[in-house]
mmCIF file of C-alpha atoms and ligand atoms in Angstrom:
data_model
loop_
_atom_site.group_PDB
_atom_site.id
_atom_site.type_symbol
_atom_site.label_atom_id
_atom_site.label_comp_id
_atom_site.label_asym_id
_atom_site.label_seq_id
_atom_site.Cartn_x
_atom_site.Cartn_y
_atom_site.Cartn_z
ATOM 1 C CA MET G 281 -18.706 25.447 6.945
ATOM 2 C CA THR G 282 -20.275 22.113 6.075
ATOM 3 C CA GLY G 283 -20.204 22.349 2.303
ATOM 4 C CA ALA G 284 -23.924 21.525 2.394
ATOM 5 C CA SER G 285 -24.404 22.313 -1.261
ATOM 6 C CA ALA G 286 -23.728 18.869 -2.751
ATOM 7 C CA THR G 287 -24.587 18.718 -6.421
ATOM 8 C CA THR G 288 -25.311 15.535 -8.294
ATOM 9 C CA ASP G 289 -22.550 16.207 -10.905
ATOM 10 C CA SER G 290 -19.616 15.836 -8.483
ATOM 11 C CA ILE G 291 -20.735 12.516 -7.022
ATOM 12 C CA ARG G 292 -18.425 9.457 -7.114
ATOM 13 C CA PRO G 293 -20.448 6.422 -6.014
ATOM 14 C CA LEU G 294 -19.141 4.054 -3.370
ATOM 15 C CA VAL G 295 -19.147 0.371 -4.368
ATOM 16 C CA ASP G 296 -17.963 -2.417 -2.032
ATOM 17 C CA PRO G 297 -15.899 -5.518 -3.039
ATOM 18 C CA PHE G 298 -19.117 -7.489 -3.598
ATOM 19 C CA GLY G 299 -20.479 -4.961 -6.033
ATOM 20 C CA ARG G 300 -23.007 -3.515 -3.568
ATOM 21 C CA GLY G 301 -23.506 0.222 -4.039
ATOM 22 C CA ILE G 302 -23.380 2.020 -0.680
ATOM 23 C CA GLU G 303 -26.184 4.531 -0.676
ATOM 24 C CA TYR G 304 -27.404 4.441 2.902
ATOM 25 C CA LEU G 305 -25.629 5.893 5.949
ATOM 26 C CA ARG G 306 -26.982 5.503 9.461
ATOM 27 C CA VAL G 307 -25.547 7.993 11.885
ATOM 28 C CA SER G 308 -25.627 7.605 15.647
ATOM 29 C CA VAL G 309 -25.446 11.164 16.965
ATOM 30 C CA THR G 310 -25.268 10.175 20.612
ATOM 31 C CA ASP G 311 -24.883 6.971 22.635
ATOM 32 C CA ARG G 312 -27.068 8.439 25.400
ATOM 33 C CA CYS G 313 -30.737 7.807 25.887
ATOM 34 C CA ASP G 314 -33.599 8.720 28.177
ATOM 35 C CA PHE G 315 -34.751 5.046 28.196
ATOM 36 C CA ARG G 316 -32.934 1.881 29.191
ATOM 37 C CA CYS G 317 -34.617 -0.807 27.082
ATOM 38 C CA VAL G 318 -33.797 -4.226 28.505
ATOM 39 C CA TYR G 319 -32.569 -5.739 25.193
ATOM 40 C CA CYS G 320 -30.489 -2.655 24.302
ATOM 41 C CA MET G 321 -28.749 -1.353 27.415
ATOM 42 C CA SER G 322 -27.947 -2.359 30.926
ATOM 43 C CA GLU G 323 -29.535 -0.167 33.586
ATOM 44 C CA HIS G 324 -26.213 1.312 34.578
ATOM 45 C CA MET G 325 -24.649 2.149 31.265
ATOM 46 C CA THR G 326 -21.364 3.956 31.073
ATOM 47 C CA PHE G 327 -21.598 6.569 28.354
ATOM 48 C CA LEU G 328 -18.827 8.186 26.387
ATOM 49 C CA PRO G 329 -17.304 11.331 27.822
ATOM 50 C CA LYS G 330 -18.944 14.268 26.004
ATOM 51 C CA LYS G 331 -15.518 15.479 24.840
ATOM 52 C CA ASP G 332 -15.085 12.344 22.678
ATOM 53 C CA LEU G 333 -18.181 13.142 20.650
ATOM 54 C CA LEU G 334 -17.994 14.769 17.266
ATOM 55 C CA THR G 335 -19.534 18.215 17.256
ATOM 56 C CA LEU G 336 -22.693 18.695 15.218
ATOM 57 C CA GLU G 337 -20.641 20.668 12.666
ATOM 58 C CA GLU G 338 -18.245 17.707 12.340
ATOM 59 C CA LEU G 339 -21.149 15.279 11.950
ATOM 60 C CA ALA G 340 -22.636 17.506 9.237
ATOM 61 C CA ARG G 341 -19.299 17.639 7.429
ATOM 62 C CA LEU G 342 -18.904 13.892 7.576
ATOM 63 C CA CYS G 343 -22.448 13.250 6.336
ATOM 64 C CA THR G 344 -21.868 15.727 3.554
ATOM 65 C CA ALA G 345 -18.676 13.865 2.487
ATOM 66 C CA PHE G 346 -20.786 10.695 2.215
ATOM 67 C CA VAL G 347 -23.478 12.509 0.218
ATOM 68 C CA HIS G 348 -20.731 13.709 -2.165
ATOM 69 C CA GLN G 349 -19.828 10.026 -2.627
ATOM 70 C CA GLY G 350 -23.301 8.860 -3.565
ATOM 71 C CA VAL G 351 -25.090 8.308 -0.266
ATOM 72 C CA ARG G 352 -28.757 9.034 -1.016
ATOM 73 C CA LYS G 353 -30.310 8.178 2.300
ATOM 74 C CA LEU G 354 -29.375 9.352 5.792
ATOM 75 C CA ARG G 355 -30.932 7.973 8.926
ATOM 76 C CA ILE G 356 -30.202 9.800 12.178
ATOM 77 C CA THR G 357 -30.288 7.496 15.184
ATOM 78 C CA GLY G 358 -28.556 6.792 18.472
ATOM 79 C CA GLY G 359 -28.941 6.299 21.434
ATOM 80 C CA GLU G 360 -31.866 8.612 21.339
ATOM 81 C CA PRO G 361 -31.094 11.206 18.650
ATOM 82 C CA LEU G 362 -33.598 13.769 19.907
ATOM 83 C CA VAL G 363 -31.919 14.079 23.318
ATOM 84 C CA ARG G 364 -28.780 15.558 21.725
ATOM 85 C CA LYS G 365 -28.606 19.303 22.299
ATOM 86 C CA ASN G 366 -29.338 21.465 19.237
ATOM 87 C CA ILE G 367 -30.084 18.407 17.125
ATOM 88 C CA MET G 368 -32.514 20.388 14.994
ATOM 89 C CA TRP G 369 -29.540 22.328 13.606
ATOM 90 C CA LEU G 370 -28.157 19.074 12.153
ATOM 91 C CA PHE G 371 -31.499 18.211 10.530
ATOM 92 C CA GLN G 372 -31.794 21.713 9.088
ATOM 93 C CA THR G 373 -28.224 21.652 7.732
ATOM 94 C CA LEU G 374 -28.584 18.181 6.185
ATOM 95 C CA GLY G 375 -32.009 19.116 4.848
ATOM 96 C CA ARG G 376 -30.238 21.358 2.325
ATOM 97 C CA HIS G 377 -29.015 18.242 0.512
ATOM 98 C CA LEU G 378 -32.644 17.339 -0.067
ATOM 99 C CA GLU G 379 -33.212 20.681 -1.707
ATOM 100 C CA SER G 380 -30.201 20.220 -4.006
ATOM 101 C CA GLY G 381 -31.425 16.730 -4.984
ATOM 102 C CA ALA G 382 -28.190 15.050 -3.817
ATOM 103 C CA LEU G 383 -30.028 13.313 -1.004
ATOM 104 C CA SER G 384 -33.363 11.614 -1.463
ATOM 105 C CA ASP G 385 -34.254 10.740 2.101
ATOM 106 C CA LEU G 386 -33.413 12.214 5.504
ATOM 107 C CA THR G 387 -35.022 10.329 8.321
ATOM 108 C CA LEU G 388 -34.641 9.216 11.917
ATOM 109 C CA THR G 389 -35.310 6.406 14.355
ATOM 110 C CA THR G 390 -36.558 7.596 17.704
ATOM 111 C CA ASN G 391 -38.150 6.293 20.873
ATOM 112 C CA GLY G 392 -40.722 9.073 20.460
ATOM 113 C CA SER G 393 -40.216 10.667 23.879
ATOM 114 C CA GLN G 394 -39.312 14.067 22.423
ATOM 115 C CA LEU G 395 -41.438 14.000 19.265
ATOM 116 C CA ALA G 396 -44.286 16.121 20.620
ATOM 117 C CA ARG G 397 -41.697 18.905 20.878
ATOM 118 C CA TYR G 398 -39.844 18.381 17.596
ATOM 119 C CA ALA G 399 -42.217 16.829 15.015
ATOM 120 C CA ALA G 400 -43.096 20.096 13.306
ATOM 121 C CA ASP G 401 -39.441 21.231 13.128
ATOM 122 C CA LEU G 402 -38.400 17.915 11.664
ATOM 123 C CA ARG G 403 -41.035 18.182 8.947
ATOM 124 C CA ALA G 404 -39.927 21.752 8.246
ATOM 125 C CA ALA G 405 -36.318 20.540 7.833
ATOM 126 C CA GLY G 406 -37.433 18.156 5.054
ATOM 127 C CA VAL G 407 -37.930 14.943 7.040
ATOM 128 C CA LYS G 408 -40.863 13.060 5.554
ATOM 129 C CA ARG G 409 -40.941 9.905 7.605
ATOM 130 C CA VAL G 410 -39.921 8.671 10.996
ATOM 131 C CA ASN G 411 -39.512 5.292 12.680
ATOM 132 C CA ILE G 412 -40.867 5.212 16.206
ATOM 133 C CA SER G 413 -39.958 2.270 18.449
ATOM 134 C CA ILE G 414 -42.958 0.984 20.454
ATOM 135 C CA ASP G 415 -42.707 -2.621 21.639
ATOM 136 C CA THR G 416 -46.011 -2.801 23.564
ATOM 137 C CA LEU G 417 -49.246 -0.865 23.996
ATOM 138 C CA ASP G 418 -49.548 -1.878 27.613
ATOM 139 C CA PRO G 419 -48.249 0.989 29.819
ATOM 140 C CA VAL G 420 -47.052 -1.336 32.571
ATOM 141 C CA LYS G 421 -45.147 -3.593 30.164
ATOM 142 C CA PHE G 422 -43.841 -0.509 28.377
ATOM 143 C CA ARG G 423 -42.327 0.718 31.619
ATOM 144 C CA ALA G 424 -40.854 -2.741 32.271
ATOM 145 C CA ILE G 425 -39.259 -2.996 28.816
ATOM 146 C CA THR G 426 -37.923 0.557 28.635
ATOM 147 C CA ARG G 427 -37.269 0.781 32.412
ATOM 148 C CA TRP G 428 -37.657 4.597 32.276
ATOM 149 C CA GLY G 429 -40.189 5.268 29.507
ATOM 150 C CA ASP G 430 -43.785 6.501 29.646
ATOM 151 C CA LEU G 431 -46.096 5.090 26.963
ATOM 152 C CA GLY G 432 -48.460 8.076 27.207
ATOM 153 C CA VAL G 433 -45.684 10.513 26.306
ATOM 154 C CA VAL G 434 -44.604 8.352 23.358
ATOM 155 C CA LEU G 435 -48.148 8.109 22.037
ATOM 156 C CA GLU G 436 -48.414 11.902 22.234
ATOM 157 C CA GLY G 437 -45.215 11.997 20.158
ATOM 158 C CA LEU G 438 -46.771 9.624 17.634
ATOM 159 C CA ASP G 439 -49.859 11.862 17.368
ATOM 160 C CA ALA G 440 -47.661 14.934 16.928
ATOM 161 C CA ALA G 441 -45.653 13.249 14.173
ATOM 162 C CA GLN G 442 -48.758 12.319 12.220
ATOM 163 C CA LYS G 443 -50.270 15.733 12.771
ATOM 164 C CA ALA G 444 -47.099 17.334 11.402
ATOM 165 C CA GLY G 445 -47.473 15.252 8.232
ATOM 166 C CA LEU G 446 -44.691 12.752 8.913
ATOM 167 C CA ALA G 447 -45.308 9.205 7.664
ATOM 168 C CA VAL G 448 -44.809 6.872 10.626
ATOM 169 C CA LYS G 449 -43.434 3.353 10.810
ATOM 170 C CA ILE G 450 -43.662 1.697 14.206
ATOM 171 C CA ASN G 451 -40.792 -0.634 15.056
ATOM 172 C CA ALA G 452 -41.354 -3.378 17.613
ATOM 173 C CA VAL G 453 -38.771 -5.852 18.831
ATOM 174 C CA ALA G 454 -40.457 -9.256 19.158
ATOM 175 C CA LEU G 455 -39.835 -10.470 22.717
ATOM 176 C CA LYS G 456 -40.650 -13.983 23.877
ATOM 177 C CA GLY G 457 -43.166 -14.031 26.714
ATOM 178 C CA VAL G 458 -43.396 -10.217 26.720
ATOM 179 C CA ASN G 459 -45.200 -8.900 23.665
ATOM 180 C CA GLU G 460 -45.807 -12.026 21.606
ATOM 181 C CA ASP G 461 -49.485 -12.093 22.611
ATOM 182 C CA GLU G 462 -49.905 -8.456 21.505
ATOM 183 C CA ILE G 463 -48.727 -8.594 17.923
ATOM 184 C CA GLU G 464 -52.211 -8.836 16.444
ATOM 185 C CA GLY G 465 -53.332 -5.841 18.535
ATOM 186 C CA MET G 466 -50.280 -3.856 17.455
ATOM 187 C CA ILE G 467 -50.959 -4.604 13.801
ATOM 188 C CA ARG G 468 -54.529 -3.352 14.207
ATOM 189 C CA PHE G 469 -53.350 -0.275 16.164
ATOM 190 C CA ALA G 470 -50.668 0.734 13.630
ATOM 191 C CA HIS G 471 -52.733 0.034 10.547
ATOM 192 C CA GLY G 472 -55.770 1.689 12.111
ATOM 193 C CA ARG G 473 -53.735 4.918 12.236
ATOM 194 C CA GLY G 474 -52.238 4.614 8.792
ATOM 195 C CA ALA G 475 -48.779 3.578 10.062
ATOM 196 C CA ASP G 476 -46.666 0.653 8.941
ATOM 197 C CA LEU G 477 -45.494 -1.821 11.584
ATOM 198 C CA THR G 478 -42.131 -3.575 11.441
ATOM 199 C CA LEU G 479 -41.202 -6.458 13.711
ATOM 200 C CA ILE G 480 -37.535 -6.989 14.588
ATOM 201 C CA GLU G 481 -35.719 -10.019 15.976
ATOM 202 C CA THR G 482 -33.437 -9.355 18.943
ATOM 203 C CA MET G 483 -29.775 -9.335 18.003
ATOM 204 C CA PRO G 484 -26.871 -10.316 20.288
ATOM 205 C CA LEU G 485 -25.282 -6.867 20.641
ATOM 206 C CA GLY G 486 -23.558 -5.811 23.845
ATOM 207 C CA ASP G 487 -23.891 -7.045 27.432
ATOM 208 C CA ILE G 488 -27.349 -6.385 28.868
ATOM 209 C CA GLU G 489 -27.434 -7.991 32.355
ATOM 210 C CA GLY G 490 -29.614 -10.860 31.237
ATOM 211 C CA ASP G 491 -29.978 -13.923 29.124
ATOM 212 C CA ARG G 492 -30.917 -13.272 25.518
ATOM 213 C CA THR G 493 -32.203 -16.754 24.922
ATOM 214 C CA ASP G 494 -35.068 -15.767 27.244
ATOM 215 C CA GLN G 495 -35.993 -12.877 24.937
ATOM 216 C CA TYR G 496 -35.376 -14.267 21.484
ATOM 217 C CA LEU G 497 -38.502 -14.982 19.467
ATOM 218 C CA PRO G 498 -37.958 -16.060 15.865
ATOM 219 C CA LEU G 499 -40.178 -14.088 13.479
ATOM 220 C CA SER G 500 -40.754 -17.265 11.463
ATOM 221 C CA VAL G 501 -42.855 -18.412 14.481
ATOM 222 C CA VAL G 502 -44.678 -15.060 14.695
ATOM 223 C CA ARG G 503 -45.471 -15.123 10.995
ATOM 224 C CA ALA G 504 -46.804 -18.678 11.115
ATOM 225 C CA ARG G 505 -49.068 -17.730 14.024
ATOM 226 C CA LEU G 506 -50.370 -14.605 12.284
ATOM 227 C CA LEU G 507 -51.554 -16.769 9.403
ATOM 228 C CA ASP G 508 -54.357 -18.084 11.660
ATOM 229 C CA ARG G 509 -55.737 -14.549 11.809
ATOM 230 C CA PHE G 510 -54.612 -12.708 8.745
ATOM 231 C CA THR G 511 -53.938 -13.142 5.048
ATOM 232 C CA LEU G 512 -50.357 -11.993 4.383
ATOM 233 C CA GLU G 513 -49.382 -11.155 0.824
ATOM 234 C CA ASP G 514 -45.675 -10.689 -0.028
ATOM 235 C CA ILE G 515 -45.137 -7.305 -1.661
ATOM 236 C CA PRO G 516 -42.033 -5.852 -3.313
ATOM 237 C CA TYR G 517 -42.222 -2.626 -1.198
ATOM 238 C CA ARG G 518 -38.774 -1.543 0.148
ATOM 239 C CA THR G 519 -37.626 1.424 2.195
ATOM 240 C CA GLY G 520 -33.889 0.929 1.530
ATOM 241 C CA GLY G 521 -33.537 -1.031 4.768
ATOM 242 C CA PRO G 522 -33.478 -4.763 5.510
ATOM 243 C CA ALA G 523 -37.223 -5.162 6.163
ATOM 244 C CA ARG G 524 -39.262 -7.459 3.930
ATOM 245 C CA TYR G 525 -42.907 -6.475 3.696
ATOM 246 C CA VAL G 526 -46.264 -8.118 3.433
ATOM 247 C CA LYS G 527 -49.667 -6.541 2.970
ATOM 248 C CA VAL G 528 -52.186 -7.591 5.606
ATOM 249 C CA LYS G 529 -55.339 -8.126 3.602
ATOM 250 C CA GLU G 530 -57.748 -7.658 6.506
ATOM 251 C CA THR G 531 -56.333 -4.248 7.562
ATOM 252 C CA GLY G 532 -54.974 -3.034 4.226
ATOM 253 C CA GLY G 533 -51.729 -2.030 6.013
ATOM 254 C CA ARG G 534 -48.059 -3.011 5.584
ATOM 255 C CA LEU G 535 -46.194 -5.287 7.968
ATOM 256 C CA GLY G 536 -42.398 -5.579 7.802
ATOM 257 C CA PHE G 537 -40.124 -8.282 9.148
ATOM 258 C CA ILE G 538 -36.475 -7.666 10.013
ATOM 259 C CA THR G 539 -34.959 -11.106 10.473
ATOM 260 C CA PRO G 540 -31.209 -10.902 11.016
ATOM 261 C CA MET G 541 -31.329 -14.202 12.895
ATOM 262 C CA THR G 542 -33.662 -16.480 10.950
ATOM 263 C CA HIS G 543 -32.967 -15.103 7.497
ATOM 264 C CA ASN G 544 -29.734 -13.357 6.815
ATOM 265 C CA PHE G 545 -30.283 -10.262 4.714
ATOM 266 C CA CYS G 546 -26.646 -9.360 4.005
ATOM 267 C CA GLU G 547 -26.600 -10.032 0.233
ATOM 268 C CA SER G 548 -28.439 -6.824 -0.492
ATOM 269 C CA CYS G 549 -26.775 -4.705 2.218
ATOM 270 C CA ASN G 550 -26.319 -1.155 0.964
ATOM 271 C CA ARG G 551 -25.502 0.574 4.255
ATOM 272 C CA VAL G 552 -22.788 1.493 6.666
ATOM 273 C CA ARG G 553 -22.956 2.983 10.151
ATOM 274 C CA LEU G 554 -21.210 5.946 11.699
ATOM 275 C CA THR G 555 -20.887 6.382 15.447
ATOM 276 C CA CYS G 556 -20.989 9.665 17.293
ATOM 277 C CA THR G 557 -17.197 9.528 17.691
ATOM 278 C CA GLY G 558 -16.603 9.227 13.960
ATOM 279 C CA THR G 559 -15.985 5.454 13.772
ATOM 280 C CA LEU G 560 -17.421 3.844 10.673
ATOM 281 C CA TYR G 561 -18.705 0.270 11.010
ATOM 282 C CA MET G 562 -19.085 -1.445 7.695
ATOM 283 C CA CYS G 563 -21.282 -4.186 9.224
ATOM 284 C CA LEU G 564 -23.534 -4.166 12.286
ATOM 285 C CA GLY G 565 -22.441 -7.678 13.189
ATOM 286 C CA GLN G 566 -18.655 -7.401 12.702
ATOM 287 C CA ASP G 567 -15.937 -5.588 14.633
ATOM 288 C CA ASP G 568 -13.932 -4.134 11.754
ATOM 289 C CA ALA G 569 -14.155 -0.355 11.749
ATOM 290 C CA ALA G 570 -12.487 2.726 10.321
ATOM 291 C CA ASP G 571 -11.632 5.878 12.226
ATOM 292 C CA LEU G 572 -12.884 8.891 10.280
ATOM 293 C CA ARG G 573 -12.368 11.391 13.104
ATOM 294 C CA ALA G 574 -8.598 11.588 12.582
ATOM 295 C CA PRO G 575 -8.766 12.483 8.858
ATOM 296 C CA LEU G 576 -11.724 14.755 9.534
ATOM 297 C CA ARG G 577 -9.773 16.739 12.136
ATOM 298 C CA ALA G 578 -6.439 16.615 10.339
ATOM 299 C CA SER G 579 -7.468 19.066 7.649
ATOM 300 C CA SER G 580 -10.348 21.314 6.648
ATOM 301 C CA ASP G 581 -9.947 19.896 3.158
ATOM 302 C CA ASP G 582 -11.911 16.679 2.578
ATOM 303 C CA ALA G 583 -9.331 14.812 0.446
ATOM 304 C CA ALA G 584 -7.945 12.608 3.244
ATOM 305 C CA LEU G 585 -11.435 12.056 4.645
ATOM 306 C CA ASN G 586 -12.803 10.972 1.271
ATOM 307 C CA GLU G 587 -9.848 8.634 0.847
ATOM 308 C CA ALA G 588 -10.469 7.096 4.307
ATOM 309 C CA ILE G 589 -14.162 6.561 3.425
ATOM 310 C CA ARG G 590 -13.264 4.818 0.131
ATOM 311 C CA ALA G 591 -10.632 2.628 1.866
ATOM 312 C CA ALA G 592 -13.220 1.628 4.501
ATOM 313 C CA ILE G 593 -15.871 0.694 1.927
ATOM 314 C CA ALA G 594 -13.256 -1.409 0.140
ATOM 315 C CA ARG G 595 -13.149 -3.540 3.338
ATOM 316 C CA LYS G 596 -16.901 -4.005 3.814
ATOM 317 C CA PRO G 597 -17.390 -7.669 4.729
ATOM 318 C CA LYS G 598 -19.835 -9.963 3.024
ATOM 319 C CA GLY G 599 -22.081 -10.351 6.082
ATOM 320 C CA HIS G 600 -22.599 -11.226 9.710
ATOM 321 C CA ASP G 601 -23.150 -14.527 11.446
ATOM 322 C CA PHE G 602 -25.366 -14.002 14.478
ATOM 323 C CA VAL G 603 -26.218 -16.905 16.771
ATOM 324 C CA ILE G 604 -28.388 -16.885 19.891
ATOM 325 C CA ASP G 605 -28.433 -20.178 21.754
ATOM 326 C CA ARG G 606 -27.567 -21.459 25.212
ATOM 327 C CA ALA G 607 -24.058 -22.520 24.090
ATOM 328 C CA THR G 608 -23.283 -19.009 22.806
ATOM 329 C CA SER G 609 -23.762 -16.878 25.870
ATOM 330 C CA LYS G 610 -21.543 -13.996 24.739
ATOM 331 C CA PRO G 611 -22.884 -11.243 22.452
ATOM 332 C CA ALA G 612 -21.761 -11.557 18.830
ATOM 333 C CA VAL G 613 -20.188 -8.112 19.120
ATOM 334 C CA ALA G 614 -19.405 -6.320 22.340
ATOM 335 C CA ARG G 615 -20.769 -2.904 21.398
ATOM 336 C CA HIS G 616 -24.357 -2.049 22.091
ATOM 337 C CA MET G 617 -26.875 -1.152 19.408
ATOM 338 C CA SER G 618 -26.993 2.344 20.964
ATOM 339 C CA VAL G 619 -23.310 2.819 20.020
ATOM 340 C CA THR G 620 -23.438 1.560 16.437
ATOM 341 C CA GLY G 621 -26.823 3.089 15.789
ATOM 342 C CA GLY G 622 -29.850 0.856 15.377
HETATM 343 N N1 SAM F 238 -33.474 5.293 20.593
HETATM 344 C C1 SAM F 238 -34.038 5.134 19.282
HETATM 345 C C2 SAM F 238 -35.109 4.054 19.285
HETATM 346 O O1 SAM F 238 -35.222 3.315 20.244
HETATM 347 O O2 SAM F 238 -35.817 4.001 18.288
HETATM 348 C C3 SAM F 238 -33.023 4.857 18.214
HETATM 349 C C4 SAM F 238 -31.880 3.913 18.523
HETATM 350 S S1 SAM F 238 -32.389 2.245 18.868
HETATM 351 C C5 SAM F 238 -30.804 1.499 19.176
HETATM 352 C C6 SAM F 238 -32.873 1.701 17.287
HETATM 353 C C7 SAM F 238 -33.674 0.423 17.205
HETATM 354 O O3 SAM F 238 -32.852 -0.654 17.599
HETATM 355 C C8 SAM F 238 -34.920 0.378 18.103
HETATM 356 O O4 SAM F 238 -36.056 0.064 17.325
HETATM 357 C C9 SAM F 238 -34.590 -0.735 19.072
HETATM 358 O O5 SAM F 238 -35.749 -1.419 19.461
HETATM 359 C C10 SAM F 238 -33.640 -1.583 18.283
HETATM 360 N N2 SAM F 238 -32.722 -2.398 19.104
HETATM 361 C C11 SAM F 238 -31.919 -2.018 20.131
HETATM 362 N N3 SAM F 238 -31.184 -3.048 20.592
HETATM 363 C C12 SAM F 238 -31.529 -4.129 19.844
HETATM 364 C C13 SAM F 238 -31.126 -5.497 19.797
HETATM 365 N N4 SAM F 238 -30.218 -5.977 20.645
HETATM 366 N N5 SAM F 238 -31.719 -6.296 18.890
HETATM 367 C C14 SAM F 238 -32.648 -5.822 18.009
HETATM 368 N N6 SAM F 238 -33.055 -4.558 17.990
HETATM 369 C C15 SAM F 238 -32.512 -3.731 18.882
HETATM 370 FE FE1 SF4 F 239 -32.714 3.977 24.098
HETATM 371 FE FE2 SF4 F 239 -33.527 3.169 21.709
HETATM 372 FE FE3 SF4 F 239 -31.821 1.662 23.125
HETATM 373 FE FE4 SF4 F 239 -34.311 1.888 23.956
HETATM 374 S S1 SF4 F 239 -33.629 0.971 22.032
HETATM 375 S S2 SF4 F 239 -32.477 2.107 25.235
HETATM 376 S S3 SF4 F 239 -34.831 3.918 23.380
HETATM 377 S S4 SF4 F 239 -31.398 3.666 22.301
#
């Protein structure tokens, strides 16, 4: 049904107008979430009607079409991907592309709330690593940031992931006045458990019932402060994403920086993002998009779908231009990160 037997011979790579090979697809499988992080969603979010969502079979078919066109890395995200019903079926189906060698990496970004339940199944489906978002190790602050989350449950999920043999990267959004005093402790926590830590700057995506200038903390400032405590050595390590890594000499662990605001990383962008309704965004920070649901549903043959994918990649813009300051109170793009897939 999904044509999950991609072979490397039939692959026609996707290359954008700036010569960047598109090998990385991030797929938001739901816009829903069991948390309401303050920088990501408003407390009273309106979610898409369930009928507008692609079915899991349709998502598998779409992902497979991308794999046939040279995508080597799939990241499943959301919203919270693990709250979507039957989501393990999608991982198991896409995992077959790992077996054929067409795909090199199948992974996910999760808030960790459901990992205790799913970690072993994810590993069995071929997932080798997972990004878990944890912005603070203080349970009271954790509840304040996520509004609905429970740090204890997430840490159980982290334990389960490591126990199942999944490599873990912890993602933390750097938030002014909230977790900036905890970064050293988070580095020691992550590295003490053999996990990487990546810090992310807040991006102006979607209305959130608040002022983003109050949250924005440039990572250039964080990095300068860390130099009082740690020796940071630039390393060439890459995971296919935008993070730039250093090795922390004192802990021996890796620390990543994702700096869409202070240092634009668009030149090397190799990714596109698919929403749970089949809309393809060629850039996180731009509004141009391509509807893949119509060609997907128009025929069981993939010819029109493949053509729509190639036409979309031919329009991939050079980059984004995010600004957060008091004069720019509107988000750069109206859609939330939970829609485009973080
Ligand atoms: N629910 C999952 C999670 O939280 O990991 C996956 C989706 S979430 C949208 C993916 C990542 O985007 C998380 O690490 C989250 O912290 C980050 N994120 C959400 N909104 C953001 C924003 N406005 N700026 C920067 N990062 C954001
Ligand atoms: Fe949910 Fe992830 Fe957004 Fe938090 S960042 S509200 S966990 S989608």
